[in-house]
Coordinates of C-alpha atoms and ligand atoms in Angstrom, one line a residue:
M35 CA 99.8 77.6 132.7
S36 CA 98.1 74.5 131.7
A37 CA 98.3 73.6 127.7
L38 CA 94.2 73.5 127.7
Q39 CA 94.1 77.2 128.9
R40 CA 96.5 78.9 126.5
D41 CA 96.8 82.5 126.4
A42 CA 97.8 85.0 123.5
V43 CA 97.9 88.8 123.5
V44 CA 99.2 90.7 120.0
A45 CA 100.5 93.5 119.9
G46 CA 98.7 95.5 117.0
A47 CA 95.7 95.5 114.9
G48 CA 96.4 95.1 111.0
I49 CA 96.7 92.6 108.7
G50 CA 99.6 90.5 110.4
G51 CA 98.3 90.6 114.0
L52 CA 94.1 89.8 113.1
T53 CA 95.3 87.1 110.5
A54 CA 97.3 85.9 113.9
A55 CA 94.5 86.4 116.5
V56 CA 92.1 84.2 113.8
A57 CA 94.6 81.6 113.0
L58 CA 94.8 80.7 116.8
H59 CA 91.4 81.5 117.9
R60 CA 90.9 78.7 115.3
R61 CA 93.5 76.5 117.1
G62 CA 91.6 76.7 120.5
W63 CA 94.2 79.8 121.4
R64 CA 91.9 82.8 123.7
V65 CA 93.2 85.9 122.1
T66 CA 93.5 89.6 122.9
V67 CA 94.7 91.8 120.2
C68 CA 95.2 95.5 121.8
E69 CA 95.9 98.5 119.0
R70 CA 96.9 101.8 119.9
A71 CA 94.7 103.4 117.5
P72 CA 91.2 103.9 118.8
G73 CA 89.7 102.3 115.7
P74 CA 90.0 100.0 112.9
T75 CA 93.4 101.7 111.1
A76 CA 93.0 99.7 108.1
V77 CA 91.3 102.6 106.1
G78 CA 91.3 104.4 102.8
A79 CA 93.4 101.9 100.2
G80 CA 93.5 98.1 98.3
I81 CA 95.9 95.6 98.8
V82 CA 96.4 92.6 96.1
L83 CA 96.5 89.8 98.3
A84 CA 98.7 87.0 96.4
P85 CA 98.5 83.8 95.8
N86 CA 100.9 82.7 98.2
A87 CA 98.9 84.5 100.6
L88 CA 96.0 83.3 99.9
R89 CA 97.6 79.7 100.4
A90 CA 98.6 81.0 103.7
F91 CA 94.4 81.6 104.3
D92 CA 93.4 78.3 102.7
A93 CA 95.9 76.6 105.6
I94 CA 93.7 78.7 108.5
G95 CA 90.3 77.5 107.0
F96 CA 90.0 81.5 105.9
D97 CA 88.2 82.0 102.4
V98 CA 89.0 85.7 101.2
T99 CA 86.3 85.6 98.5
R100 CA 84.0 84.6 100.5
A101 CA 84.6 86.8 103.7
V102 CA 85.0 89.4 101.7
G103 CA 82.2 89.7 100.5
R104 CA 84.2 89.7 96.4
A105 CA 87.7 90.6 95.8
V106 CA 88.3 91.3 92.2
P107 CA 91.6 89.3 90.3
A108 CA 94.6 91.9 90.2
A109 CA 97.2 89.7 87.8
M110 CA 99.1 92.5 87.4
G111 CA 100.6 95.0 83.8
L112 CA 103.4 97.2 83.4
R113 CA 102.7 100.0 81.2
R114 CA 104.2 103.1 80.0
A115 CA 103.2 106.6 80.5
D116 CA 102.1 106.5 77.2
G117 CA 100.1 103.4 77.7
R118 CA 102.5 100.6 75.7
W119 CA 102.0 97.9 77.5
L120 CA 106.2 96.8 78.6
S121 CA 104.3 93.6 79.9
R122 CA 100.7 92.0 80.0
A123 CA 100.2 89.5 82.9
D124 CA 97.5 87.0 81.8
T125 CA 95.3 85.8 84.7
A126 CA 94.3 82.6 83.0
A127 CA 97.8 81.9 83.2
L128 CA 98.4 82.9 86.6
A129 CA 95.4 81.0 87.9
A130 CA 96.8 78.1 86.0
R131 CA 100.2 78.2 87.8
Y132 CA 99.4 79.3 91.2
G133 CA 96.1 78.1 92.0
G134 CA 94.1 81.4 91.8
P135 CA 94.9 84.7 90.6
P136 CA 95.8 87.2 92.9
L137 CA 93.1 89.0 94.7
A138 CA 92.6 93.1 95.5
V139 CA 90.5 93.8 97.9
H140 CA 89.8 97.2 100.0
R141 CA 91.3 97.5 103.6
S142 CA 89.7 97.5 105.5
A143 CA 86.8 94.9 104.0
L144 CA 89.4 92.4 104.6
A145 CA 90.5 93.6 108.0
D146 CA 86.5 93.9 108.5
A147 CA 86.3 90.1 107.9
L148 CA 89.4 89.2 109.5
A149 CA 88.1 91.0 113.1
A150 CA 84.1 88.9 111.9
A151 CA 86.2 85.8 112.7
L152 CA 87.2 86.8 116.0
P153 CA 85.3 86.3 119.3
E154 CA 83.5 89.5 120.2
G155 CA 85.5 91.8 122.7
T156 CA 88.8 90.3 121.2
I157 CA 90.2 93.4 120.3
R158 CA 90.9 96.1 122.7
Y159 CA 91.0 99.3 120.5
G160 CA 93.2 102.8 122.1
V161 CA 94.9 99.9 124.1
A162 CA 99.0 100.6 122.9
V163 CA 101.2 97.4 124.2
D164 CA 104.2 99.7 126.3
S165 CA 106.4 97.0 126.9
V166 CA 106.6 93.2 127.9
A167 CA 107.9 92.0 131.1
D168 CA 109.2 88.3 132.7
A169 CA 107.5 88.0 135.9
D170 CA 108.8 84.1 136.9
G171 CA 109.0 82.8 133.4
S172 CA 106.1 84.3 132.1
P173 CA 105.5 87.2 129.7
V174 CA 103.7 90.0 131.6
V175 CA 102.1 92.7 129.0
R176 CA 102.1 96.2 130.2
T177 CA 99.7 98.2 128.3
S178 CA 98.3 101.8 128.7
D179 CA 95.4 99.9 129.9
G180 CA 97.1 98.5 132.6
D181 CA 98.9 95.2 133.2
L182 CA 96.8 92.5 131.1
G183 CA 98.7 89.7 133.7
G184 CA 100.5 86.4 132.2
A185 CA 100.4 85.3 128.9
D186 CA 101.6 81.9 126.9
L187 CA 102.2 84.1 124.2
V188 CA 102.8 87.3 123.1
L189 CA 103.6 88.3 119.2
A190 CA 104.8 91.6 118.4
A191 CA 102.2 92.6 115.5
D192 CA 103.2 96.3 115.9
G193 CA 104.4 96.9 112.5
I194 CA 107.2 98.8 110.6
H195 CA 107.8 101.3 113.1
S196 CA 107.8 98.6 115.9
P197 CA 107.7 100.1 119.5
L198 CA 108.3 96.4 120.4
R199 CA 111.7 95.6 117.9
R200 CA 113.2 98.4 119.2
R201 CA 113.4 97.6 122.7
Y202 CA 114.5 94.2 121.9
F203 CA 117.0 94.4 119.3
P204 CA 118.6 98.6 120.6
D205 CA 121.7 97.7 118.1
H206 CA 119.9 97.0 115.5
P207 CA 119.8 99.7 112.5
G208 CA 116.4 100.5 112.1
L209 CA 114.7 101.8 108.9
R210 CA 115.9 103.1 105.8
Y211 CA 114.2 105.3 103.9
S212 CA 114.4 103.8 100.1
G213 CA 114.0 107.4 98.1
E214 CA 110.3 107.2 97.5
T215 CA 107.3 108.3 99.2
A216 CA 103.9 106.7 98.0
W217 CA 100.4 108.3 97.5
R218 CA 97.0 105.9 97.8
T219 CA 93.4 106.4 98.3
V220 CA 90.0 104.5 96.4
L221 CA 87.9 106.6 94.4
P222 CA 84.8 106.2 93.9
A223 CA 82.6 104.5 91.1
A224 CA 81.7 106.4 88.0
E225 CA 79.7 105.5 85.4
D226 CA 81.8 107.0 82.5
R227 CA 85.0 105.4 83.6
A228 CA 86.9 104.5 81.3
E229 CA 87.3 101.0 81.9
A230 CA 90.1 100.5 84.1
V231 CA 92.5 97.6 83.8
T232 CA 94.8 96.4 86.8
A233 CA 98.3 98.2 85.8
E234 CA 101.4 99.6 87.4
T235 CA 102.4 102.3 84.7
W236 CA 106.4 102.6 85.0
G237 CA 107.9 106.4 83.8
R238 CA 110.7 108.2 84.7
G239 CA 111.2 107.8 89.0
E240 CA 107.3 107.7 89.0
R241 CA 104.6 105.0 89.1
F242 CA 101.0 105.1 89.2
G243 CA 98.7 101.8 90.0
V244 CA 95.4 100.4 88.7
V245 CA 93.4 98.6 90.6
P246 CA 89.6 98.0 90.9
L247 CA 88.2 96.6 93.1
A248 CA 84.8 94.8 93.7
D249 CA 81.9 97.2 93.2
G250 CA 83.2 100.0 90.7
R251 CA 85.8 101.5 93.0
T252 CA 89.1 101.6 91.9
Y253 CA 91.8 101.5 93.8
V254 CA 95.5 104.1 92.5
Y255 CA 98.3 104.7 94.0
A256 CA 101.1 106.8 92.6
T257 CA 105.2 106.5 93.8
A258 CA 107.6 109.3 93.4
V259 CA 111.1 109.7 93.9
V260 CA 111.4 113.2 96.2
P261 CA 113.3 113.8 99.9
E262 CA 112.2 112.4 102.7
G263 CA 109.1 113.7 104.5
R264 CA 108.3 116.4 101.9
R265 CA 105.1 116.9 101.7
P266 CA 102.8 118.7 98.9
A267 CA 101.0 121.9 99.5
D268 CA 98.1 120.6 97.9
V269 CA 97.8 116.4 97.3
R270 CA 95.6 116.7 94.0
T271 CA 97.9 119.5 91.9
E272 CA 100.5 117.8 93.2
L273 CA 99.6 114.4 91.3
L274 CA 97.8 116.4 88.3
R275 CA 100.9 118.0 87.6
R276 CA 103.0 114.5 87.5
Y277 CA 100.9 112.2 86.0
G278 CA 98.3 113.9 84.2
T279 CA 99.5 113.6 81.6
W280 CA 99.9 110.1 81.0
H281 CA 98.0 107.6 79.5
D282 CA 93.9 106.8 80.6
P283 CA 92.5 106.2 82.5
I284 CA 94.5 108.1 84.8
P285 CA 93.6 111.5 83.7
A286 CA 90.1 111.0 84.5
L287 CA 90.7 109.2 87.8
L288 CA 92.9 112.0 89.2
E289 CA 89.9 114.1 88.9
L290 CA 87.9 112.2 91.1
I291 CA 90.8 112.2 93.8
D292 CA 89.6 113.4 97.2
P293 CA 92.6 115.5 98.3
A294 CA 91.5 114.5 102.2
A295 CA 90.9 110.9 101.4
V296 CA 94.5 110.4 99.8
L297 CA 97.0 108.7 102.0
Q298 CA 101.0 109.2 102.1
H299 CA 103.8 107.5 103.3
D300 CA 107.3 107.4 102.6
L301 CA 108.6 104.3 102.1
Y302 CA 111.1 102.1 103.9
D303 CA 112.2 98.7 104.4
L304 CA 114.9 97.2 107.5
A305 CA 118.0 97.9 107.3
A306 CA 118.8 94.9 107.9
P307 CA 117.8 91.7 108.8
L308 CA 116.6 91.0 112.5
P309 CA 118.8 87.9 113.8
R310 CA 115.7 85.9 114.5
F311 CA 111.8 86.6 115.0
H312 CA 111.6 85.6 118.5
H313 CA 112.7 85.7 122.3
G314 CA 111.3 83.4 124.5
R315 CA 107.6 83.5 124.4
L316 CA 107.6 87.0 122.8
A317 CA 107.5 86.9 118.0
W318 CA 107.9 89.9 116.0
L319 CA 105.7 89.2 112.8
G320 CA 104.8 91.3 109.5
D321 CA 106.7 94.8 109.2
A322 CA 107.7 94.6 112.9
A323 CA 109.6 91.3 111.6
H324 CA 110.7 92.5 108.4
A325 CA 110.0 95.4 106.8
M326 CA 110.0 95.7 103.2
T327 CA 109.3 98.3 100.3
P328 CA 106.1 97.2 98.6
N329 CA 107.7 96.7 95.3
L330 CA 106.6 93.0 94.9
G331 CA 103.1 93.6 96.8
Q332 CA 104.4 91.2 98.9
G333 CA 104.6 92.7 102.8
G334 CA 101.2 92.1 104.4
C335 CA 101.2 89.0 102.1
Q336 CA 104.3 87.6 103.9
A337 CA 103.0 89.1 107.6
I338 CA 100.2 86.1 106.7
E339 CA 102.1 83.9 106.1
D340 CA 104.3 84.3 109.3
A341 CA 101.0 84.2 111.2
V342 CA 99.8 80.9 109.6
V343 CA 103.8 79.5 109.7
L344 CA 103.3 80.1 113.9
A345 CA 100.1 79.2 114.4
H346 CA 101.0 75.9 112.5
L347 CA 103.9 75.5 114.8
L348 CA 102.2 76.4 118.3
D349 CA 99.6 73.5 117.3
R350 CA 102.7 71.0 116.3
A351 CA 104.2 72.1 120.1
R352 CA 100.5 71.9 121.5
G353 CA 101.2 74.6 122.8
T354 CA 103.4 73.4 125.4
D355 CA 106.3 74.4 124.4
V356 CA 106.5 78.0 123.2
P357 CA 109.7 79.2 123.3
A358 CA 110.5 75.9 121.0
A359 CA 108.3 76.4 118.9
L360 CA 108.5 80.5 118.4
A361 CA 112.1 79.6 117.7
A362 CA 111.1 76.3 115.0
Y363 CA 108.8 79.8 113.7
S364 CA 112.4 81.5 113.5
A365 CA 113.5 79.2 112.2
A366 CA 111.2 78.9 109.2
R367 CA 111.0 82.8 108.0
C368 CA 113.9 84.7 108.5
A369 CA 115.6 83.5 105.4
R370 CA 112.8 84.0 102.8
T371 CA 111.3 87.6 104.7
D372 CA 114.3 88.7 104.3
A373 CA 115.2 87.2 100.4
I374 CA 111.7 88.8 99.5
R375 CA 113.0 92.1 101.5
V376 CA 116.1 92.0 99.2
R377 CA 114.7 91.9 96.4
A378 CA 111.9 94.3 96.7
R379 CA 114.5 96.8 97.7
R380 CA 116.2 95.7 94.1
A381 CA 112.9 96.1 92.3
G382 CA 112.5 99.2 93.5
R383 CA 116.2 100.5 92.2
I384 CA 115.2 99.6 88.3
A385 CA 111.6 101.1 89.0
V386 CA 112.4 104.3 90.2
L387 CA 115.4 104.8 87.2
T388 CA 115.2 108.7 85.9
H389 CA 117.6 108.9 83.4
P390 CA 116.3 109.1 80.0
V391 CA 118.8 106.2 78.8
A392 CA 118.3 103.7 81.2
V393 CA 114.6 104.1 81.5
A394 CA 114.8 103.1 77.9
V395 CA 116.9 100.2 78.0
R396 CA 115.1 99.0 81.5
D397 CA 111.7 99.3 79.2
L398 CA 113.4 97.4 76.7
A399 CA 114.4 94.8 79.0
V400 CA 111.0 94.1 80.4
R401 CA 109.9 93.8 77.0
A402 CA 112.2 91.2 76.1
T403 CA 111.4 89.1 79.3
P404 CA 109.5 85.8 78.0
A405 CA 106.2 84.9 79.9
R406 CA 108.2 82.0 81.0
A407 CA 111.1 83.6 82.8
A408 CA 108.6 86.0 84.0
H409 CA 106.2 83.4 85.9
R410 CA 110.5 81.6 87.0
A411 CA 110.7 84.9 88.7
M412 CA 107.1 84.5 90.4
D413 CA 107.1 80.5 91.4
A414 CA 110.2 81.8 94.5
L415 CA 107.2 84.7 95.9
F416 CA 103.8 82.9 95.2
D417 CA 104.5 78.9 95.3
G418 CA 106.6 79.5 98.0
F419 CA 104.5 79.4 101.0
T420 CA 104.6 76.2 102.8
L421 CA 103.9 75.0 105.9
P422 CA 107.3 73.1 108.4
G423 CA 106.1 69.5 108.4
D424 CA 108.1 69.2 111.8
M425 CA 109.7 71.1 114.6
D426 CA 113.5 69.0 113.7
S427 CA 114.9 72.7 112.8
V428 CA 114.1 73.9 116.7
P429 CA 118.0 74.2 118.1
A430 CA 118.7 71.9 121.3
G431 CA 117.8 74.0 124.4
V432 CA 116.6 77.6 123.0
G433 CA 113.5 77.9 124.8
T434 CA 114.4 77.4 128.5
R435 CA 113.7 81.3 129.4
W436 CA 110.0 83.2 128.2
Ligands
FAD744 C1 102.2 102.1 99.4 C2 101.8 100.2 100.1 C3 101.5 99.8 99.1 C4 101.4 98.4 99.7 N1 100.5 97.2 98.6 C5 100.9 96.0 99.0 C6 100.1 95.0 98.3 O1 99.0 95.2 97.6 N2 100.6 93.7 98.8 C7 101.0 93.4 100.0 O2 100.8 92.3 100.1 N3 101.4 94.5 100.9 C8 101.6 95.8 100.8 N4 102.0 96.6 101.1 C9 102.5 96.1 102.5 C10 101.3 96.3 103.7 O3 100.5 97.0 103.8 C11 102.1 96.1 105.0 O4 103.0 95.4 104.6 C12 101.0 95.4 105.8 O5 100.2 96.5 106.0 C13 101.6 95.5 107.7 O6 101.4 94.7 108.4 P1 101.1 93.9 109.5 O7 100.0 93.8 110.3 O8 102.7 93.7 110.1 O9 102.1 96.1 110.2 P2 100.5 97.4 110.1 O10 99.1 97.3 109.2 O11 101.5 98.6 110.3 O12 99.5 96.9 111.5 C14 100.4 97.5 112.9 C15 99.3 97.7 113.8 O13 99.8 98.1 115.1 C16 99.7 99.0 115.9 N5 100.5 99.3 116.9 C17 101.8 100.1 116.3 N6 102.4 100.2 117.8 C18 101.2 100.0 118.9 C19 101.5 99.0 120.5 N7 102.6 99.5 120.9 N8 100.5 98.9 120.6 C20 99.1 98.2 119.9 N9 99.0 98.3 118.7 C21 100.2 99.2 118.1 C22 99.4 99.9 114.6 O14 98.1 101.0 115.0 C23 98.6 99.3 113.5 O15 97.2 99.0 113.4 C24 101.9 98.0 101.0 C25 102.7 99.2 101.3 C26 103.1 100.2 101.0 C27 103.2 101.7 101.7

């Protein structure tokens, strides 16, 4: 395949797959995105994009605020169920420290904006990637719609249950249930609603998050410790029972819930890190590579970082030595994403404490944490996005097969 006519196939049109498609397209690749679902999958929830993800988007010239119309600063404070603040994030301080505050957007607005940055016909909905075969050194993508022909690069952005991860890492232990489930929904704007501010409220083994979005809607989420797979008979009743006596505006927000619009997902992360994120011309990114619990709000942000670093390294290799660029991508991304996965798991353990004494000690400790210590903890996340400067990290002899 010539260096000028480079073809990439991306499995999955989530945040990671779409960002990778945009990043590659902007560097001259011809991209096909295969999405198993019959239409866009990003529905019914918001997402907070931390400064590291916004910086990664900057690196590919994708301006989130302009692309989605408006994005709301979303510095996350912590509260107790009675409304008392445990820590209050200072949006201006975060913006000064990290070049901008975290931004909250509706997931579908973000997905639409990324899709709009791609040429017409790039995304093929209702097409599942079944396998990737080796045809004389080139990967051939087998889909539910037939073979796609040879590609220079295949990206597995097929999410937390990644079929391609299971296939290529058969000895990997897979996912681990965190013990928590999460409900998410986006509530319509209501004129008489008490002012909602971005915050996460911690109870005993339960959390409730409130994130105002542009246009007056509010993204809310809640978590609780429950056995894996358990679903309430009536989700609205369940949420009112758990959080209906918490501080304002939570009870009023719960009244607005449409049970049919509530998403519920049990929370998992990878039981162990993958040994690498590549195999010849095939690379994993996002949840497929490093599924993590959402306790730090970094899963999507790391998928965005992956996509941008990957496209950057492929560009530096001028598309000619794809396997070597993918090995460099693995070297650049494995340690950072796994450190965040482990940190997110630890943060979850603290957030879900249920014993009253442990909860009281936790809350006291959070209140007593000085702002500068909290900032230091955020630095590794928000300041940690870098574009590798060279290809020196590529181990010798890699990348000779597809
Ligand atoms: C409750 C909750 C809150 C969260 N909040 C945040 C937050 O505030 N900030 C943040 O950064 N992250 C957050 N996350 C994490 C974030 O949602 C994920 O990390 C992110 O969506 C992963 O993106 P992805 O593209 O890797 O995977 P996905 O978004 O899961 O996309 C994978 C896509 O691949 C498709 N697919 C699967 N198999 C195939 C196949 N064989 N062929 C073709 N297509 C296939 C799927 O249909 C899907 O569309 C949160 C997660 C949860 C559960």
